[in-house]
mmCIF file of C-alpha atoms in Angstrom:
data_model
loop_
_atom_site.group_PDB
_atom_site.id
_atom_site.type_symbol
_atom_site.label_atom_id
_atom_site.label_comp_id
_atom_site.label_asym_id
_atom_site.label_seq_id
_atom_site.Cartn_x
_atom_site.Cartn_y
_atom_site.Cartn_z
ATOM 1 C CA MET A 269 -6.643 0.012 17.951
ATOM 2 C CA THR A 270 -4.398 -1.354 20.712
ATOM 3 C CA ILE A 271 -1.339 -1.426 18.737
ATOM 4 C CA HIS A 272 1.244 0.859 20.907
ATOM 5 C CA THR A 273 5.113 0.043 20.313
ATOM 6 C CA ILE A 274 7.593 -2.138 18.489
ATOM 7 C CA SER A 275 8.100 -4.371 21.655
ATOM 8 C CA HIS A 276 10.932 -6.266 20.210
ATOM 9 C CA ILE A 277 12.588 -7.664 16.858
ATOM 10 C CA GLU A 278 13.104 -11.300 16.889
ATOM 11 C CA TYR A 279 16.534 -11.593 14.373
ATOM 12 C CA HIS A 280 17.264 -15.661 13.171
ATOM 13 C CA CYS A 281 20.844 -16.013 12.504
ATOM 14 C CA ALA A 282 23.705 -18.684 12.226
ATOM 15 C CA ASP A 283 25.514 -17.780 15.074
ATOM 16 C CA ALA A 284 23.587 -15.648 17.880
ATOM 17 C CA ALA A 285 26.535 -15.490 19.885
ATOM 18 C CA GLN A 286 28.504 -13.499 17.542
ATOM 19 C CA SER A 287 25.636 -11.384 15.969
ATOM 20 C CA ALA A 288 25.071 -9.903 19.731
ATOM 21 C CA ALA A 289 28.795 -9.809 20.601
ATOM 22 C CA ASP A 290 28.758 -7.139 17.319
ATOM 23 C CA LEU A 291 25.981 -4.834 18.176
ATOM 24 C CA VAL A 292 27.096 -4.765 21.889
ATOM 25 C CA THR A 293 30.989 -4.166 20.753
ATOM 26 C CA GLY A 294 30.104 -1.834 17.581
ATOM 27 C CA PHE A 295 26.913 -0.366 19.278
ATOM 28 C CA GLY A 296 26.762 -0.696 23.060
ATOM 29 C CA PHE A 297 23.610 -3.188 23.473
ATOM 30 C CA ALA A 298 23.971 -4.710 26.759
ATOM 31 C CA PRO A 299 22.837 -8.426 27.514
ATOM 32 C CA ASP A 300 19.481 -8.671 29.033
ATOM 33 C CA ALA A 301 19.718 -11.572 31.518
ATOM 34 C CA ARG A 302 16.157 -10.576 33.212
ATOM 35 C CA GLN A 303 14.612 -12.386 29.797
ATOM 36 C CA PRO A 304 15.641 -16.453 29.845
ATOM 37 C CA ASP A 305 14.640 -18.032 26.237
ATOM 38 C CA ARG A 306 14.687 -21.701 27.252
ATOM 39 C CA ARG A 307 13.251 -23.159 23.612
ATOM 40 C CA PRO A 308 14.249 -26.428 22.865
ATOM 41 C CA GLY A 309 17.237 -26.671 20.162
ATOM 42 C CA VAL A 310 17.651 -22.858 20.172
ATOM 43 C CA HIS A 311 20.541 -20.540 21.534
ATOM 44 C CA ALA A 312 19.062 -17.012 22.249
ATOM 45 C CA VAL A 313 20.638 -13.612 23.357
ATOM 46 C CA HIS A 314 18.768 -10.780 24.558
ATOM 47 C CA LEU A 315 20.062 -7.417 23.994
ATOM 48 C CA HIS A 316 18.979 -4.011 25.230
ATOM 49 C CA GLN A 317 19.607 -0.337 24.645
ATOM 50 C CA GLY A 318 16.846 2.421 25.263
ATOM 51 C CA ALA A 319 13.320 1.214 24.348
ATOM 52 C CA ILE A 320 15.217 -1.283 21.566
ATOM 53 C CA ARG A 321 14.990 -4.869 22.518
ATOM 54 C CA LEU A 322 16.246 -7.266 20.578
ATOM 55 C CA ARG A 323 16.296 -11.265 20.650
ATOM 56 C CA LEU A 324 18.995 -13.113 18.282
ATOM 57 C CA SER A 325 18.203 -16.736 17.978
ATOM 58 C CA SER A 326 20.274 -19.855 16.148
ATOM 59 C CA ALA A 327 19.032 -23.344 16.283
ATOM 60 C CA ASP A 328 21.573 -26.145 16.930
ATOM 61 C CA ALA A 329 19.935 -28.671 14.139
ATOM 62 C CA ALA A 330 19.210 -27.803 10.423
ATOM 63 C CA ASP A 331 15.852 -28.955 10.391
ATOM 64 C CA HIS A 332 14.764 -26.394 13.250
ATOM 65 C CA PRO A 333 12.432 -23.219 11.999
ATOM 66 C CA VAL A 334 15.138 -20.723 12.964
ATOM 67 C CA ALA A 335 17.606 -22.733 10.859
ATOM 68 C CA ARG A 336 15.244 -23.147 7.812
ATOM 69 C CA PHE A 337 14.850 -19.313 7.718
ATOM 70 C CA VAL A 338 18.298 -18.494 7.796
ATOM 71 C CA GLU A 339 18.993 -21.451 5.335
ATOM 72 C CA GLN A 340 16.514 -19.365 2.678
ATOM 73 C CA HIS A 341 16.859 -15.666 3.642
ATOM 74 C CA GLY A 342 20.180 -15.309 5.490
ATOM 75 C CA ASP A 343 20.257 -13.780 8.898
ATOM 76 C CA GLY A 344 17.876 -11.176 9.421
ATOM 77 C CA VAL A 345 14.673 -10.344 10.748
ATOM 78 C CA ALA A 346 12.172 -13.142 11.346
ATOM 79 C CA VAL A 347 9.264 -11.477 13.695
ATOM 80 C CA ILE A 348 8.361 -7.996 14.682
ATOM 81 C CA ALA A 349 6.521 -8.101 17.977
ATOM 82 C CA LEU A 350 3.991 -5.242 18.572
ATOM 83 C CA GLY A 351 3.132 -4.725 22.034
ATOM 84 C CA CYS A 352 -0.600 -4.035 22.177
ATOM 85 C CA ALA A 353 -3.124 -3.057 25.169
ATOM 86 C CA ASP A 354 -5.252 -6.182 24.203
ATOM 87 C CA PRO A 355 -3.177 -8.675 22.295
ATOM 88 C CA ASP A 356 -6.035 -11.074 21.801
ATOM 89 C CA ALA A 357 -8.227 -8.675 19.988
ATOM 90 C CA SER A 358 -5.412 -7.129 17.995
ATOM 91 C CA LEU A 359 -4.663 -10.930 16.911
ATOM 92 C CA GLU A 360 -8.271 -11.262 16.112
ATOM 93 C CA ARG A 361 -8.440 -7.797 13.997
ATOM 94 C CA ALA A 362 -5.751 -9.274 11.983
ATOM 95 C CA VAL A 363 -7.162 -12.591 11.139
ATOM 96 C CA ARG A 364 -10.656 -10.831 10.463
ATOM 97 C CA HIS A 365 -8.680 -8.756 7.857
ATOM 98 C CA GLY A 366 -6.769 -11.166 6.274
ATOM 99 C CA GLY A 367 -4.030 -12.185 8.706
ATOM 100 C CA ARG A 368 -3.138 -15.769 8.358
ATOM 101 C CA VAL A 369 -1.902 -17.625 12.124
ATOM 102 C CA LEU A 370 0.796 -19.253 12.364
ATOM 103 C CA ASP A 371 0.446 -19.764 16.276
ATOM 104 C CA ARG A 372 -2.456 -18.682 18.119
ATOM 105 C CA ASP A 373 -0.757 -19.335 21.737
ATOM 106 C CA GLY A 374 2.208 -17.266 20.488
ATOM 107 C CA GLY A 375 -0.108 -14.431 18.992
ATOM 108 C CA LEU A 376 1.758 -15.215 15.994
ATOM 109 C CA VAL A 377 0.166 -14.175 12.501
ATOM 110 C CA ALA A 378 1.870 -13.670 8.940
ATOM 111 C CA GLY A 379 3.064 -10.326 8.025
ATOM 112 C CA PHE A 380 5.121 -9.809 4.989
ATOM 113 C CA GLY A 381 6.239 -13.008 3.333
ATOM 114 C CA ASP A 382 8.322 -15.340 5.987
ATOM 115 C CA VAL A 383 8.532 -11.974 8.512
ATOM 116 C CA ALA A 384 6.032 -12.458 11.090
ATOM 117 C CA LEU A 385 3.733 -10.409 13.517
ATOM 118 C CA ARG A 386 3.889 -10.969 16.969
ATOM 119 C CA PHE A 387 1.000 -9.571 19.543
ATOM 120 C CA VAL A 388 2.421 -9.246 22.648
ATOM 121 C CA ALA A 389 0.936 -7.243 25.930
ATOM 122 C CA ASP A 390 2.486 -3.955 26.655
ATOM 123 C CA ALA A 391 5.571 -4.231 28.688
ATOM 124 C CA PRO A 392 6.184 -2.549 31.412
ATOM 125 C CA ALA A 393 8.939 0.416 31.582
ATOM 126 C CA PRO A 394 12.290 -1.237 32.538
ATOM 127 C CA ALA A 395 13.485 -1.266 36.395
ATOM 128 C CA GLU A 396 16.649 -0.419 35.682
ATOM 129 C CA ALA A 397 17.796 3.182 35.540
ATOM 130 C CA PRO A 398 19.094 4.551 32.007
ATOM 131 C CA ARG A 399 22.473 4.215 31.383
ATOM 132 C CA PRO A 400 23.971 7.270 30.860
ATOM 133 C CA GLU A 401 26.417 5.918 28.015
ATOM 134 C CA ALA A 402 23.509 4.749 26.060
ATOM 135 C CA LEU A 403 23.232 6.431 22.531
ATOM 136 C CA LEU A 404 20.203 4.692 20.710
ATOM 137 C CA ASP A 405 16.987 5.556 22.501
ATOM 138 C CA LEU A 406 14.256 3.568 20.373
ATOM 139 C CA LEU A 407 13.139 1.866 16.997
ATOM 140 C CA ASP A 408 12.442 4.416 14.976
ATOM 141 C CA HIS A 409 11.065 2.401 11.833
ATOM 142 C CA ALA A 410 11.734 -0.632 9.958
ATOM 143 C CA ALA A 411 12.099 -0.828 6.388
ATOM 144 C CA ILE A 412 10.344 -3.503 4.374
ATOM 145 C CA CYS A 413 11.104 -4.541 0.687
ATOM 146 C CA VAL A 414 7.926 -6.459 -1.024
ATOM 147 C CA PRO A 415 7.819 -7.826 -4.597
ATOM 148 C CA ALA A 416 6.298 -5.495 -7.768
ATOM 149 C CA GLY A 417 2.611 -5.304 -7.462
ATOM 150 C CA GLU A 418 2.095 -5.674 -3.864
ATOM 151 C CA LEU A 419 2.508 -2.352 -2.151
ATOM 152 C CA ALA A 420 -0.660 -1.493 -2.109
ATOM 153 C CA ALA A 421 -2.158 -4.923 -0.835
ATOM 154 C CA ALA A 422 0.542 -4.793 2.083
ATOM 155 C CA VAL A 423 -0.463 -0.832 2.837
ATOM 156 C CA ARG A 424 -4.163 -1.839 2.616
ATOM 157 C CA PHE A 425 -3.186 -5.387 5.042
ATOM 158 C CA CYS A 426 -1.516 -2.669 7.443
ATOM 159 C CA GLU A 427 -4.694 -0.095 7.567
ATOM 160 C CA ALA A 428 -7.245 -2.569 8.085
ATOM 161 C CA ALA A 429 -5.313 -5.395 9.859
ATOM 162 C CA LEU A 430 -3.323 -3.404 12.074
ATOM 163 C CA GLY A 431 -5.003 -0.217 12.358
ATOM 164 C CA PHE A 432 -2.181 1.869 10.486
ATOM 165 C CA HIS A 433 -2.378 4.896 8.869
ATOM 166 C CA ARG A 434 -0.591 5.820 5.352
ATOM 167 C CA ILE A 435 1.507 9.178 6.207
ATOM 168 C CA PHE A 436 3.690 9.601 3.067
ATOM 169 C CA GLY A 437 4.449 7.896 -0.054
ATOM 170 C CA GLU A 438 6.916 8.366 -2.970
ATOM 171 C CA ARG A 439 8.471 7.040 -6.416
ATOM 172 C CA VAL A 440 12.114 7.312 -6.842
ATOM 173 C CA GLU A 441 13.811 7.528 -9.887
ATOM 174 C CA ILE A 442 17.395 6.895 -10.423
ATOM 175 C CA GLY A 443 18.936 7.006 -13.806
ATOM 176 C CA ALA A 444 17.177 3.696 -15.402
ATOM 177 C CA GLN A 445 15.584 2.557 -12.142
ATOM 178 C CA ALA A 446 12.640 3.013 -10.039
ATOM 179 C CA MET A 447 11.206 2.191 -6.790
ATOM 180 C CA ASP A 448 7.793 3.295 -4.926
ATOM 181 C CA SER A 449 7.250 3.291 -1.478
ATOM 182 C CA SER A 450 4.639 4.136 1.600
ATOM 183 C CA VAL A 451 5.064 5.089 5.239
ATOM 184 C CA VAL A 452 2.417 3.216 7.497
ATOM 185 C CA GLN A 453 2.252 4.361 11.015
ATOM 186 C CA SER A 454 0.244 3.303 14.324
ATOM 187 C CA ALA A 455 -2.144 5.796 16.021
ATOM 188 C CA SER A 456 0.100 6.145 18.379
ATOM 189 C CA GLY A 457 3.003 7.066 16.290
ATOM 190 C CA ALA A 458 5.411 4.618 17.885
ATOM 191 C CA VAL A 459 5.330 1.840 15.125
ATOM 192 C CA THR A 460 6.374 2.693 11.562
ATOM 193 C CA PHE A 461 6.754 0.724 8.438
ATOM 194 C CA THR A 462 8.529 1.967 5.767
ATOM 195 C CA LEU A 463 7.263 -0.420 2.272
ATOM 196 C CA ILE A 464 8.960 -0.470 -0.797
ATOM 197 C CA GLU A 465 8.154 -2.348 -3.980
ATOM 198 C CA PRO A 466 10.590 -2.007 -7.324
ATOM 199 C CA ASP A 467 9.530 -0.640 -10.685
ATOM 200 C CA THR A 468 10.221 -3.855 -12.824
ATOM 201 C CA ASP A 469 8.851 -1.726 -15.744
ATOM 202 C CA ARG A 470 12.371 0.090 -15.327
ATOM 203 C CA GLN A 471 15.658 -1.489 -15.159
ATOM 204 C CA PRO A 472 15.995 -3.635 -12.030
ATOM 205 C CA GLY A 473 17.793 -2.412 -8.973
ATOM 206 C CA GLN A 474 18.877 -2.742 -5.087
ATOM 207 C CA ILE A 475 15.466 -3.465 -4.387
ATOM 208 C CA ASP A 476 15.473 -6.387 -6.832
ATOM 209 C CA ALA A 477 18.461 -7.402 -5.877
ATOM 210 C CA PHE A 478 17.350 -7.433 -2.322
ATOM 211 C CA LEU A 479 14.192 -9.456 -2.985
ATOM 212 C CA ASP A 480 16.378 -12.012 -5.192
ATOM 213 C CA ALA A 481 18.973 -12.495 -2.686
ATOM 214 C CA HIS A 482 16.660 -12.611 0.383
ATOM 215 C CA GLN A 483 14.605 -15.037 -1.627
ATOM 216 C CA GLY A 484 11.119 -12.886 -1.304
ATOM 217 C CA PRO A 485 9.778 -9.908 0.979
ATOM 218 C CA GLY A 486 11.697 -8.992 4.046
ATOM 219 C CA VAL A 487 13.181 -6.388 6.355
ATOM 220 C CA GLN A 488 15.696 -4.456 4.474
ATOM 221 C CA HIS A 489 16.918 -2.281 7.480
ATOM 222 C CA LEU A 490 15.739 -1.129 11.126
ATOM 223 C CA ALA A 491 16.345 2.470 12.051
ATOM 224 C CA PHE A 492 17.363 3.127 15.694
ATOM 225 C CA ARG A 493 17.142 6.615 16.743
ATOM 226 C CA THR A 494 19.470 8.336 18.810
ATOM 227 C CA HIS A 495 19.670 11.888 20.389
ATOM 228 C CA ASP A 496 22.877 12.817 19.272
ATOM 229 C CA ILE A 497 23.947 11.441 16.431
ATOM 230 C CA ALA A 498 27.290 13.046 16.149
ATOM 231 C CA ALA A 499 28.234 11.694 19.190
ATOM 232 C CA ALA A 500 27.027 8.119 18.102
ATOM 233 C CA LEU A 501 28.712 7.944 14.717
ATOM 234 C CA ARG A 502 32.069 8.964 16.097
ATOM 235 C CA ARG A 503 31.876 6.423 19.083
ATOM 236 C CA PHE A 504 30.649 3.635 16.853
ATOM 237 C CA ARG A 505 33.249 4.205 14.098
ATOM 238 C CA ALA A 506 35.900 4.369 16.784
ATOM 239 C CA ASP A 507 34.468 0.707 17.684
ATOM 240 C CA GLY A 508 34.695 -0.809 14.575
ATOM 241 C CA VAL A 509 31.663 -0.046 12.572
ATOM 242 C CA GLU A 510 31.677 1.208 8.934
ATOM 243 C CA PHE A 511 28.940 3.306 7.600
ATOM 244 C CA LEU A 512 28.255 4.428 3.870
ATOM 245 C CA THR A 513 30.013 7.890 2.675
ATOM 246 C CA THR A 514 28.516 10.614 0.830
ATOM 247 C CA PRO A 515 29.790 12.441 -2.138
ATOM 248 C CA SER A 516 31.261 16.096 -0.792
ATOM 249 C CA ALA A 517 29.031 17.930 -3.578
ATOM 250 C CA TYR A 518 26.163 16.759 -1.341
ATOM 251 C CA TYR A 519 27.044 19.358 1.165
ATOM 252 C CA ASP A 520 27.596 22.037 -1.445
ATOM 253 C CA GLY A 521 23.883 22.775 -1.878
ATOM 254 C CA LEU A 522 22.748 22.072 1.338
ATOM 255 C CA ALA A 523 22.230 25.713 2.336
ATOM 256 C CA GLU A 524 20.620 26.886 -0.575
ATOM 257 C CA ARG A 525 18.029 23.631 -0.071
ATOM 258 C CA LEU A 526 17.408 23.650 3.446
ATOM 259 C CA GLY A 527 18.870 26.744 4.675
ATOM 260 C CA SER A 528 20.272 26.470 8.235
ATOM 261 C CA THR A 529 20.570 23.194 9.533
ATOM 262 C CA ALA A 530 20.438 22.493 13.221
ATOM 263 C CA ILE A 531 23.947 20.467 12.986
ATOM 264 C CA PRO A 532 26.515 22.479 11.084
ATOM 265 C CA VAL A 533 27.090 21.682 7.684
ATOM 266 C CA PRO A 534 31.201 21.148 8.066
ATOM 267 C CA VAL A 535 29.809 18.625 11.390
ATOM 268 C CA LEU A 536 27.806 16.695 8.886
ATOM 269 C CA ARG A 537 30.138 16.416 5.659
ATOM 270 C CA GLU A 538 32.878 15.211 8.177
ATOM 271 C CA LEU A 539 30.612 12.405 9.645
ATOM 272 C CA ASP A 540 28.855 11.755 6.121
ATOM 273 C CA VAL A 541 25.179 12.812 7.629
ATOM 274 C CA LEU A 542 22.235 13.158 5.554
ATOM 275 C CA VAL A 543 19.800 15.754 6.414
ATOM 276 C CA ASP A 544 16.091 16.318 5.316
ATOM 277 C CA GLN A 545 13.467 18.368 6.455
ATOM 278 C CA ASP A 546 9.571 18.407 6.868
ATOM 279 C CA HIS A 547 6.791 20.661 8.286
ATOM 280 C CA GLY A 548 8.046 19.749 11.754
ATOM 281 C CA GLY A 549 11.492 20.091 11.451
ATOM 282 C CA GLN A 550 14.647 18.437 10.766
ATOM 283 C CA LEU A 551 16.000 14.633 10.498
ATOM 284 C CA PHE A 552 19.353 13.459 10.300
ATOM 285 C CA GLN A 553 20.159 10.229 9.188
ATOM 286 C CA ILE A 554 23.162 7.637 7.832
ATOM 287 C CA PHE A 555 23.387 4.015 6.934
ATOM 288 C CA THR A 556 25.936 1.063 7.877
ATOM 289 C CA ARG A 557 27.720 -0.372 5.251
ATOM 290 C CA SER A 558 26.083 -4.011 5.241
ATOM 291 C CA VAL A 559 28.253 -6.604 6.203
ATOM 292 C CA HIS A 560 25.212 -9.317 5.344
ATOM 293 C CA SER A 561 27.094 -12.109 3.208
ATOM 294 C CA ARG A 562 24.005 -11.365 0.886
ATOM 295 C CA ARG A 563 24.111 -7.853 1.235
ATOM 296 C CA THR A 564 20.248 -7.717 2.201
ATOM 297 C CA PHE A 565 20.196 -6.123 5.655
ATOM 298 C CA PHE A 566 21.853 -3.258 7.449
ATOM 299 C CA LEU A 567 21.235 -0.639 10.500
ATOM 300 C CA GLU A 568 20.213 3.033 10.207
ATOM 301 C CA LEU A 569 20.723 5.786 12.487
ATOM 302 C CA ILE A 570 18.096 8.925 12.616
ATOM 303 C CA GLU A 571 18.173 11.989 14.938
ATOM 304 C CA ARG A 572 14.903 13.820 14.938
ATOM 305 C CA GLN A 573 15.269 17.508 15.375
ATOM 306 C CA GLY A 574 11.366 18.236 15.240
ATOM 307 C CA ALA A 575 10.671 16.087 11.725
ATOM 308 C CA GLY A 576 7.705 13.936 12.625
ATOM 309 C CA THR A 577 7.486 11.710 9.515
ATOM 310 C CA PHE A 578 10.345 11.548 6.257
ATOM 311 C CA GLY A 579 11.503 14.427 4.161
ATOM 312 C CA THR A 580 10.523 14.021 0.410
ATOM 313 C CA ALA A 581 14.521 13.122 0.071
ATOM 314 C CA ASN A 582 14.818 10.702 2.566
ATOM 315 C CA ILE A 583 14.067 7.259 0.688
ATOM 316 C CA LYS A 584 16.041 8.697 -2.336
ATOM 317 C CA ALA A 585 18.987 9.280 -0.056
ATOM 318 C CA LEU A 586 18.850 5.446 1.168
ATOM 319 C CA TYR A 587 18.766 4.455 -2.655
ATOM 320 C CA GLU A 588 21.296 6.574 -3.456
ATOM 321 C CA ALA A 589 23.497 5.479 -0.599
ATOM 322 C CA VAL A 590 23.133 1.874 -1.041
ATOM 323 C CA GLU A 591 23.925 2.206 -5.109
ATOM 324 C CA ARG A 592 27.004 4.070 -4.084
ATOM 325 C CA GLN A 593 27.733 0.648 -1.595
ATOM 326 C CA ASN A 594 26.888 -1.940 -4.699
ATOM 327 C CA ALA A 595 29.313 -0.213 -6.924
ATOM 328 C CA THR A 596 31.731 -0.195 -5.030
ATOM 329 C CA ALA A 597 31.547 -3.826 -4.278
ATOM 330 C CA SER A 598 31.516 -4.524 -7.504
ATOM 331 C CA LEU A 599 34.928 -3.338 -8.139
#
């Protein structure tokens, strides 16, 4: 299969300039003036940091497709662009396995609800030297919520249409709530989707709330990989980004659960960082507090020290963290 990377993310929003300014100020992204976007009726801002490329778009008129997406779903990820050795061949494979063409000339097919997939040519390495102050390296994964009963079909689509393979699965139960998840990944290892569905036989939870507020399937969060999560957190917090907190008791049992950690437990406790491990090593993660008007989108920071997949507590930790945020917001 020719899919190698996530080339870029296309994010539709009510105010592209303001959303871009928040990412520049809070996360250190830089505008990319080399990527002009001259679509009529659209204001677009292109940002980059490391290998992460974001295209933020807002529309001038209410009947524009960008504006209609925002009206239905709120600000959010509208397109995941996949870098391919042969975009045409990748698109044709997707079509053969059930992908619905939205724009053949633009390499666009339906993906997950109104979140589309765009097949584009692999981009050459950026000409500019890496910025020494950049702390974000690449897009680690995208988490996508699908309605109950659709997880298996979404996995089959990713396997057949995209050539991905399933690398991880987990059922999470938190009190009376439950959800199921599968992680699929490209053969290159550079494109990873975490697919999540609620268990509607249990009490409604945050995945149900996402699907209701988003009005269908969508991207719940993007995970940015960093080579130094402690330094990134200290800088981003100083620049005004709010992250979810972790109960102190979480850290009391870490030594017994994991043994020694690559980042000392006192630092993890200070910064509210979660840690897990798999056969390859450890991973460290934290989630931003959602500032979305519908609380349907947020960001994750993740540092991998040998871990190549997800530890068994990864998704459960996310679920619990968002539950804490929702409980706080309802007070």
